């Protein structure tokens, strides 16, 4: 499913994984499980499409495996992936 769109109001990929590069408002990056400061109350990225958005975020594309069928499934998958790849 290559044309999968982000699920409106999900935000799982902006909460579950750690981000080691600078994010506006989070110069040291973001720890796993911490909500990104750029994520709005309705779980939308305030810097989506802007040059200051971290490369890792720009390159991440939704997939059926990652997103599952619900926000809860996406969070579970991403938390497990984060744990499996933690140093």
Tab-separated table of N, CA and C in Angstrom:
chain	number	residue	atom	x	y	z
A	1	UNK	N	0.844	-1.174	0.000
A	1	UNK	CA	0.000	0.000	0.000
A	1	UNK	C	0.892	1.242	0.000
A	2	UNK	N	1.341	1.664	-1.141
A	2	UNK	CA	2.319	2.740	-1.219
A	2	UNK	C	1.706	4.130	-1.117
A	3	UNK	N	0.385	4.266	-1.350
A	3	UNK	CA	-0.246	5.572	-1.318
A	3	UNK	C	-0.976	5.837	-0.015
A	4	UNK	N	-0.598	5.143	1.049
A	4	UNK	CA	-1.250	5.308	2.341
A	4	UNK	C	-1.037	6.732	2.842
A	5	UNK	N	-2.095	7.338	3.342
A	5	UNK	CA	-2.043	8.691	3.894
A	5	UNK	C	-1.974	8.612	5.415
A	6	UNK	N	-1.443	9.650	6.035
A	6	UNK	CA	-1.448	9.706	7.490
A	6	UNK	C	-2.887	9.729	7.979
A	7	UNK	N	-3.128	9.046	9.093
A	7	UNK	CA	-4.450	9.025	9.711
A	7	UNK	C	-4.641	10.358	10.444
A	8	UNK	N	-5.667	11.083	10.094
A	8	UNK	CA	-5.940	12.369	10.737
A	8	UNK	C	-6.081	12.176	12.243
A	9	UNK	N	-5.409	13.020	12.998
A	9	UNK	CA	-5.513	12.976	14.450
A	9	UNK	C	-4.740	11.869	15.121
A	10	UNK	N	-3.823	11.217	14.414
A	10	UNK	CA	-3.074	10.098	14.994
A	10	UNK	C	-1.883	10.601	15.814
A	11	UNK	N	-0.858	11.088	15.154
A	11	UNK	CA	0.313	11.619	15.844
A	11	UNK	C	1.225	10.587	16.480
A	12	UNK	N	0.982	9.297	16.240
A	12	UNK	CA	1.791	8.250	16.878
A	12	UNK	C	3.276	8.400	16.560
A	13	UNK	N	3.612	8.762	15.323
A	13	UNK	CA	5.015	8.878	14.944
A	13	UNK	C	5.660	10.149	15.514
A	14	UNK	N	4.868	11.014	16.120
A	14	UNK	CA	5.375	12.225	16.763
A	14	UNK	C	5.439	12.070	18.280
A	15	UNK	N	5.117	10.869	18.757
A	15	UNK	CA	5.124	10.592	20.191
A	15	UNK	C	6.037	9.411	20.514
A	16	UNK	N	5.806	8.272	19.880
A	16	UNK	CA	6.488	7.031	20.253
A	16	UNK	C	8.001	7.023	20.014
A	17	UNK	N	8.478	7.391	18.835
A	17	UNK	CA	9.922	7.254	18.591
A	17	UNK	C	10.747	8.404	19.171
A	18	UNK	N	12.011	8.102	19.415
A	18	UNK	CA	12.952	9.158	19.780
A	18	UNK	C	13.420	9.829	18.494
A	19	UNK	N	13.782	11.090	18.594
A	19	UNK	CA	14.360	11.835	17.473
A	19	UNK	C	15.640	12.462	18.001
A	20	UNK	N	16.756	12.099	17.394
A	20	UNK	CA	18.053	12.540	17.920
A	20	UNK	C	18.519	13.875	17.349
A	21	UNK	N	17.807	14.402	16.375
A	21	UNK	CA	18.201	15.689	15.794
A	21	UNK	C	17.330	16.807	16.362
A	22	UNK	N	17.804	18.016	16.182
A	22	UNK	CA	17.118	19.194	16.693
A	22	UNK	C	15.746	19.375	16.034
A	23	UNK	N	14.795	19.778	16.856
A	23	UNK	CA	13.444	20.127	16.425
A	23	UNK	C	13.203	21.531	16.971
A	24	UNK	N	12.581	22.428	16.215
A	24	UNK	CA	12.278	23.736	16.790
A	24	UNK	C	11.523	23.588	18.119
A	25	UNK	N	12.084	24.162	19.164
A	25	UNK	CA	11.502	24.042	20.497
A	25	UNK	C	12.058	22.875	21.295
A	26	UNK	N	12.799	21.994	20.629
A	26	UNK	CA	13.430	20.835	21.279
A	26	UNK	C	14.834	20.694	20.672
A	27	UNK	N	15.746	21.583	21.026
A	27	UNK	CA	17.062	21.596	20.373
A	27	UNK	C	17.890	20.331	20.566
A	28	UNK	N	17.603	19.551	21.598
A	28	UNK	CA	18.334	18.304	21.838
A	28	UNK	C	17.621	17.097	21.248
A	29	UNK	N	16.548	17.333	20.504
A	29	UNK	CA	15.757	16.231	19.972
A	29	UNK	C	14.652	15.858	20.942
A	30	UNK	N	14.116	14.651	20.764
A	30	UNK	CA	12.967	14.222	21.541
A	30	UNK	C	13.144	12.790	22.017
A	31	UNK	N	12.988	12.538	23.312
A	31	UNK	CA	13.049	11.155	23.801
A	31	UNK	C	11.831	10.346	23.364
A	32	UNK	N	11.985	9.059	23.319
A	32	UNK	CA	10.872	8.154	22.995
A	32	UNK	C	9.753	8.335	24.008
A	33	UNK	N	8.533	8.320	23.523
A	33	UNK	CA	7.377	8.425	24.403
A	33	UNK	C	7.010	9.833	24.813
A	34	UNK	N	7.777	10.804	24.368
A	34	UNK	CA	7.507	12.206	24.696
A	34	UNK	C	6.852	12.866	23.483
A	35	UNK	N	5.802	13.569	23.730
A	35	UNK	CA	5.079	14.271	22.674
A	35	UNK	C	5.943	15.405	22.121
A	36	UNK	N	6.083	15.477	20.800
A	36	UNK	CA	6.840	16.554	20.166
A	36	UNK	C	6.142	17.889	20.434
A	37	UNK	N	6.914	18.930	20.715
A	37	UNK	CA	6.313	20.244	20.983
A	37	UNK	C	5.644	20.817	19.740
A	38	UNK	N	5.971	20.298	18.585
A	38	UNK	CA	5.361	20.784	17.343
A	38	UNK	C	4.047	20.084	17.014
A	39	UNK	N	3.633	19.150	17.847
A	39	UNK	CA	2.383	18.431	17.641
A	39	UNK	C	1.245	19.212	18.300
A	40	UNK	N	0.239	19.560	17.516
A	40	UNK	CA	-0.881	20.347	18.041
A	40	UNK	C	-1.805	19.475	18.895
A	41	UNK	N	-2.748	20.102	19.559
A	41	UNK	CA	-3.702	19.374	20.400
A	41	UNK	C	-4.499	18.355	19.594
A	42	UNK	N	-4.739	18.657	18.305
A	42	UNK	CA	-5.474	17.707	17.461
A	42	UNK	C	-4.519	16.803	16.682
A	43	UNK	N	-3.272	16.682	17.183
A	43	UNK	CA	-2.264	15.759	16.651
A	43	UNK	C	-1.870	16.023	15.197
A	44	UNK	N	-1.606	17.272	14.892
A	44	UNK	CA	-1.102	17.652	13.574
A	44	UNK	C	0.238	18.352	13.768
A	45	UNK	N	1.133	18.150	12.822
A	45	UNK	CA	2.463	18.744	12.895
A	45	UNK	C	2.414	20.205	12.451
A	46	UNK	N	2.880	21.099	13.335
A	46	UNK	CA	2.882	22.528	13.025
A	46	UNK	C	3.940	22.905	11.996
A	47	UNK	N	4.957	22.043	11.824
A	47	UNK	CA	6.036	22.376	10.889
A	47	UNK	C	6.046	21.454	9.666
A	48	UNK	N	4.950	20.738	9.435
A	48	UNK	CA	4.839	19.856	8.280
A	48	UNK	C	5.040	20.682	7.006
A	49	UNK	N	5.935	20.191	6.132
A	49	UNK	CA	6.200	20.865	4.867
A	49	UNK	C	7.141	22.043	4.965
A	50	UNK	N	7.635	22.343	6.156
A	50	UNK	CA	8.554	23.474	6.343
A	50	UNK	C	9.990	22.971	6.419
A	51	UNK	N	10.953	23.801	6.017
A	51	UNK	CA	12.353	23.351	5.991
A	51	UNK	C	12.936	23.015	7.363
A	52	UNK	N	12.389	23.557	8.422
A	52	UNK	CA	12.917	23.268	9.762
A	52	UNK	C	12.463	21.915	10.306
A	53	UNK	N	11.569	21.251	9.605
A	53	UNK	CA	11.141	19.914	10.016
A	53	UNK	C	12.328	18.967	9.870
A	54	UNK	N	12.632	18.171	10.893
A	54	UNK	CA	13.792	17.269	10.828
A	54	UNK	C	13.703	16.308	9.639
A	55	UNK	N	14.865	15.986	9.086
A	55	UNK	CA	14.920	15.098	7.932
A	55	UNK	C	14.272	13.747	8.229
A	56	UNK	N	14.512	13.219	9.411
A	56	UNK	CA	13.925	11.924	9.761
A	56	UNK	C	12.403	11.978	9.664
A	57	UNK	N	11.814	13.087	10.007
A	57	UNK	CA	10.359	13.247	9.914
A	57	UNK	C	9.926	13.388	8.459
A	58	UNK	N	10.700	14.146	7.684
A	58	UNK	CA	10.361	14.320	6.265
A	58	UNK	C	10.430	13.006	5.502
A	59	UNK	N	11.347	12.118	5.885
A	59	UNK	CA	11.535	10.863	5.168
A	59	UNK	C	10.574	9.758	5.596
A	60	UNK	N	10.000	9.881	6.775
A	60	UNK	CA	9.087	8.858	7.271
A	60	UNK	C	7.795	8.873	6.464
A	61	UNK	N	7.421	7.723	5.962
A	61	UNK	CA	6.202	7.591	5.166
A	61	UNK	C	5.275	6.578	5.826
A	62	UNK	N	3.986	6.869	5.865
A	62	UNK	CA	3.062	5.916	6.469
A	62	UNK	C	3.037	4.605	5.690
A	63	UNK	N	2.881	3.526	6.426
A	63	UNK	CA	2.746	2.205	5.804
A	63	UNK	C	1.711	1.422	6.597
A	64	UNK	N	1.120	0.430	5.967
A	64	UNK	CA	0.126	-0.389	6.653
A	64	UNK	C	0.737	-1.065	7.872
A	65	UNK	N	1.967	-1.563	7.726
A	65	UNK	CA	2.634	-2.233	8.840
A	65	UNK	C	2.818	-1.295	10.030
A	66	UNK	N	3.282	-0.077	9.775
A	66	UNK	CA	3.560	0.879	10.842
A	66	UNK	C	2.282	1.467	11.430
A	67	UNK	N	1.329	1.803	10.588
A	67	UNK	CA	0.143	2.521	11.040
A	67	UNK	C	-0.978	1.614	11.532
A	68	UNK	N	-0.990	0.373	11.058
A	68	UNK	CA	-2.036	-0.544	11.474
A	68	UNK	C	-3.419	-0.045	11.103
A	69	UNK	N	-4.387	-0.430	11.895
A	69	UNK	CA	-5.780	-0.053	11.631
A	69	UNK	C	-6.302	1.016	12.576
A	70	UNK	N	-5.449	1.479	13.503
A	70	UNK	CA	-5.892	2.492	14.459
A	70	UNK	C	-4.676	3.211	15.035
A	71	UNK	N	-4.935	4.306	15.708
A	71	UNK	CA	-3.873	5.053	16.385
A	71	UNK	C	-3.193	4.172	17.434
A	72	UNK	N	-3.990	3.388	18.151
A	72	UNK	CA	-3.455	2.512	19.199
A	72	UNK	C	-2.508	1.468	18.599
A	73	UNK	N	-2.891	0.898	17.455
A	73	UNK	CA	-2.011	-0.069	16.793
A	73	UNK	C	-0.718	0.596	16.342
A	74	UNK	N	-0.809	1.807	15.836
A	74	UNK	CA	0.391	2.537	15.406
A	74	UNK	C	1.307	2.809	16.599
A	75	UNK	N	0.746	3.258	17.714
A	75	UNK	CA	1.556	3.515	18.909
A	75	UNK	C	2.233	2.236	19.396
A	76	UNK	N	1.487	1.152	19.438
A	76	UNK	CA	2.048	-0.128	19.881
A	76	UNK	C	3.198	-0.555	18.986
A	77	UNK	N	3.013	-0.495	17.680
A	77	UNK	CA	4.057	-0.888	16.736
A	77	UNK	C	5.299	-0.016	16.900
A	78	UNK	N	5.100	1.292	16.957
A	78	UNK	CA	6.244	2.206	17.045
A	78	UNK	C	6.965	2.097	18.382
A	79	UNK	N	6.249	1.849	19.468
A	79	UNK	CA	6.894	1.651	20.770
A	79	UNK	C	7.733	0.384	20.742
A	80	UNK	N	7.195	-0.684	20.165
A	80	UNK	CA	7.952	-1.938	20.054
A	80	UNK	C	9.195	-1.756	19.171
A	81	UNK	N	9.047	-1.036	18.065
A	81	UNK	CA	10.185	-0.777	17.175
A	81	UNK	C	11.243	0.052	17.888
A	82	UNK	N	10.816	1.044	18.621
A	82	UNK	CA	11.754	1.884	19.373
A	82	UNK	C	12.536	1.048	20.381
A	83	UNK	N	11.848	0.195	21.101
A	83	UNK	CA	12.519	-0.678	22.092
A	83	UNK	C	13.499	-1.621	21.415
A	84	UNK	N	13.103	-2.177	20.288
A	84	UNK	CA	13.955	-3.141	19.579
A	84	UNK	C	15.207	-2.506	18.988
A	85	UNK	N	15.150	-1.210	18.719
A	85	UNK	CA	16.292	-0.537	18.088
A	85	UNK	C	17.041	0.404	19.037
A	86	UNK	N	16.640	0.435	20.299
A	86	UNK	CA	17.314	1.303	21.283
A	86	UNK	C	18.752	0.815	21.521
A	87	UNK	N	19.666	1.758	21.721
A	87	UNK	CA	21.064	1.359	21.968
A	87	UNK	C	21.228	0.627	23.290
